[in-house]
C-alpha atoms as a printed R data frame, in Angstrom:
    type eleno elety resid chain resno       x      y       z
1   ATOM     1    CA   UNK     A     1   0.000  0.000   0.000
2   ATOM     2    CA   UNK     A     2   0.898  3.651  -0.323
3   ATOM     3    CA   UNK     A     3   0.506  6.248   2.426
4   ATOM     4    CA   UNK     A     4  -0.647  9.729   1.430
5   ATOM     5    CA   UNK     A     5  -0.372 12.990   3.343
6   ATOM     6    CA   UNK     A     6  -1.970 16.247   2.189
7   ATOM     7    CA   UNK     A     7  -0.793 19.726   3.094
8   ATOM     8    CA   UNK     A     8  -1.468 23.315   2.102
9   ATOM     9    CA   UNK     A     9  -5.053 23.815   3.203
10  ATOM    10    CA   UNK     A    10  -6.158 26.972   4.936
11  ATOM    11    CA   UNK     A    11  -8.512 29.929   5.034
12  ATOM    12    CA   UNK     A    12  -8.687 32.192   1.978
13  ATOM    13    CA   UNK     A    13 -11.063 34.737   0.509
14  ATOM    14    CA   UNK     A    14 -13.145 34.273  -2.616
15  ATOM    15    CA   UNK     A    15 -11.030 34.883  -5.703
16  ATOM    16    CA   UNK     A    16  -7.794 33.845  -4.018
17  ATOM    17    CA   UNK     A    17  -5.524 30.975  -4.994
18  ATOM    18    CA   UNK     A    18  -4.222 28.071  -2.968
19  ATOM    19    CA   UNK     A    19  -1.936 25.153  -3.730
20  ATOM    20    CA   UNK     A    20  -2.268 21.718  -2.156
21  ATOM    21    CA   UNK     A    21   0.419 19.056  -2.006
22  ATOM    22    CA   UNK     A    22   0.196 15.319  -1.492
23  ATOM    23    CA   UNK     A    23   3.329 13.514  -0.342
24  ATOM    24    CA   UNK     A    24   3.413  9.749  -0.765
25  ATOM    25    CA   UNK     A    25   5.419  7.171   1.117
26  ATOM    26    CA   UNK     A    26   5.714  3.400   1.091
27  ATOM    27    CA   UNK     A    27   5.380  3.145  -2.682
28  ATOM    28    CA   UNK     A    28   6.346  5.296  -5.619
29  ATOM    29    CA   UNK     A    29   3.387  7.132  -7.081
30  ATOM    30    CA   UNK     A    30   4.664  6.322 -10.551
31  ATOM    31    CA   UNK     A    31   2.765  3.046 -10.108
32  ATOM    32    CA   UNK     A    32  -0.579  4.785  -9.579
33  ATOM    33    CA   UNK     A    33  -2.961  7.113 -11.310
34  ATOM    34    CA   UNK     A    34  -3.571  9.848  -8.750
35  ATOM    35    CA   UNK     A    35  -6.463 12.098  -7.910
36  ATOM    36    CA   UNK     A    36  -8.033 14.650  -5.621
37  ATOM    37    CA   UNK     A    37 -11.448 14.412  -4.000
38  ATOM    38    CA   UNK     A    38 -13.300 16.786  -1.729
39  ATOM    39    CA   UNK     A    39 -16.099 16.582   0.789
40  ATOM    40    CA   UNK     A    40 -18.081 19.682   1.660
41  ATOM    41    CA   UNK     A    41 -20.123 19.977   4.870
42  ATOM    42    CA   UNK     A    42 -23.260 17.878   4.584
43  ATOM    43    CA   UNK     A    43 -22.250 16.510   1.172
44  ATOM    44    CA   UNK     A    44 -20.843 13.251  -0.114
45  ATOM    45    CA   UNK     A    45 -17.232 12.981  -1.180
46  ATOM    46    CA   UNK     A    46 -16.805 13.877  -4.848
47  ATOM    47    CA   UNK     A    47 -14.094 13.432  -7.433
48  ATOM    48    CA   UNK     A    48 -12.336 16.685  -8.303
49  ATOM    49    CA   UNK     A    49  -9.329 15.917 -10.499
50  ATOM    50    CA   UNK     A    50  -7.333 12.953 -11.759
51  ATOM    51    CA   UNK     A    51  -3.997 12.462 -13.483
52  ATOM    52    CA   UNK     A    52  -2.536  9.540 -15.396
53  ATOM    53    CA   UNK     A    53   0.621  7.634 -14.469
54  ATOM    54    CA   UNK     A    54   3.079  9.952 -16.179
55  ATOM    55    CA   UNK     A    55   0.927 13.077 -16.123
56  ATOM    56    CA   UNK     A    56   0.015 12.978 -19.787
57  ATOM    57    CA   UNK     A    57  -3.742 13.034 -19.213
58  ATOM    58    CA   UNK     A    58  -5.814 14.950 -16.680
59  ATOM    59    CA   UNK     A    59  -9.507 14.954 -15.815
60  ATOM    60    CA   UNK     A    60 -11.621 17.437 -13.885
61  ATOM    61    CA   UNK     A    61 -15.111 17.722 -12.564
62  ATOM    62    CA   UNK     A    62 -16.990 20.396 -14.520
63  ATOM    63    CA   UNK     A    63 -17.239 22.766 -11.566
64  ATOM    64    CA   UNK     A    64 -13.448 23.252 -11.361
65  ATOM    65    CA   UNK     A    65 -12.458 23.169 -15.036
66  ATOM    66    CA   UNK     A    66 -10.405 26.220 -15.932
67  ATOM    67    CA   UNK     A    67  -9.711 27.009 -12.277
68  ATOM    68    CA   UNK     A    68  -7.930 23.963 -10.838
69  ATOM    69    CA   UNK     A    69  -4.836 22.210 -12.165
70  ATOM    70    CA   UNK     A    70  -3.597 18.799 -11.063
71  ATOM    71    CA   UNK     A    71   0.040 17.898 -11.630
72  ATOM    72    CA   UNK     A    72   2.560 15.353 -10.427
73  ATOM    73    CA   UNK     A    73   6.279 15.044  -9.876
74  ATOM    74    CA   UNK     A    74   7.023 11.347  -9.721
75  ATOM    75    CA   UNK     A    75  10.675 11.972  -8.818
76  ATOM    76    CA   UNK     A    76   9.514 13.821  -5.681
77  ATOM    77    CA   UNK     A    77   6.665 11.364  -5.076
78  ATOM    78    CA   UNK     A    78   4.301 14.325  -4.889
79  ATOM    79    CA   UNK     A    79   0.976 15.314  -6.445
80  ATOM    80    CA   UNK     A    80  -0.277 18.887  -6.535
81  ATOM    81    CA   UNK     A    81  -3.585 20.661  -6.880
82  ATOM    82    CA   UNK     A    82  -3.361 24.332  -7.795
83  ATOM    83    CA   UNK     A    83  -6.660 26.075  -7.100
84  ATOM    84    CA   UNK     A    84  -7.328 29.503  -8.584
85  ATOM    85    CA   UNK     A    85 -10.343 31.814  -8.455
86  ATOM    86    CA   UNK     A    86 -11.644 30.020  -5.404
87  ATOM    87    CA   UNK     A    87 -15.333 30.223  -4.584
88  ATOM    88    CA   UNK     A    88 -17.144 29.692  -1.282
89  ATOM    89    CA   UNK     A    89 -18.624 26.503  -2.715
90  ATOM    90    CA   UNK     A    90 -15.087 25.110  -2.977
91  ATOM    91    CA   UNK     A    91 -14.986 24.930   0.817
92  ATOM    92    CA   UNK     A    92 -14.344 21.308   1.719
93  ATOM    93    CA   UNK     A    93 -11.902 18.813   3.100
94  ATOM    94    CA   UNK     A    94  -9.656 17.868   0.188
95  ATOM    95    CA   UNK     A    95  -8.312 14.329  -0.033
96  ATOM    96    CA   UNK     A    96  -5.454 12.958  -2.069
97  ATOM    97    CA   UNK     A    97  -6.128  9.544  -3.583
98  ATOM    98    CA   UNK     A    98  -4.332  6.764  -5.434
99  ATOM    99    CA   UNK     A    99  -5.842  4.189  -7.772
100 ATOM   100    CA   UNK     A   100  -4.936  0.574  -8.374
101 ATOM   101    CA   UNK     A   101  -5.374 -0.288 -12.037
102 ATOM   102    CA   UNK     A   102  -8.411 -2.481 -12.502
103 ATOM   103    CA   UNK     A   103 -10.802 -3.506 -15.208
104 ATOM   104    CA   UNK     A   104 -13.881 -1.310 -15.181
105 ATOM   105    CA   UNK     A   105 -12.250  1.244 -12.930
106 ATOM   106    CA   UNK     A   106 -13.331  4.863 -12.804
107 ATOM   107    CA   UNK     A   107 -11.982  8.122 -11.442
108 ATOM   108    CA   UNK     A   108 -14.678  8.117  -8.766
109 ATOM   109    CA   UNK     A   109 -13.429  4.850  -7.212
110 ATOM   110    CA   UNK     A   110 -10.062  5.340  -5.534
111 ATOM   111    CA   UNK     A   111  -8.265  2.725  -3.452
112 ATOM   112    CA   UNK     A   112  -5.923  4.653  -1.149
113 ATOM   113    CA   UNK     A   113  -6.638  7.882   0.692
114 ATOM   114    CA   UNK     A   114  -4.943 10.587   2.663
115 ATOM   115    CA   UNK     A   115  -6.415 12.033   5.842
116 ATOM   116    CA   UNK     A   116  -7.483 15.264   4.160
117 ATOM   117    CA   UNK     A   117  -6.714 18.958   4.449
118 ATOM   118    CA   UNK     A   118  -9.338 21.634   5.047
119 ATOM   119    CA   UNK     A   119  -9.845 24.449   2.559
120 ATOM   120    CA   UNK     A   120 -12.173 27.239   3.658
121 ATOM   121    CA   UNK     A   121 -13.140 29.995   1.223
122 ATOM   122    CA   UNK     A   122 -14.834 32.985   2.802
123 ATOM   123    CA   UNK     A   123 -17.109 35.509   1.124
């Protein structure tokens, strides 16, 4: 298994930017597609962004397209989520995730999770 640890969350104002990092240990992330999820108060956890093994392909939920960017540095065993033009509705606990390859897999079904980091966007 791989252990994941998020960092970079905090309190920002609407329109601000914030960058999140996910540091992996135990396994190299080069073996895993990686992603970010978030869970807002009173809501279910949702997929936010995903990135392929080498970073060649990325996927985003419609609500963050054009504002968020997922990237990875396999040499540093780190995944990033750059969040720009933040909105109050982006307020959530953000989780880093790793995926085992599997037939019929989807971005919404991750296998390994970090503990989360809280992002709060004020009005």
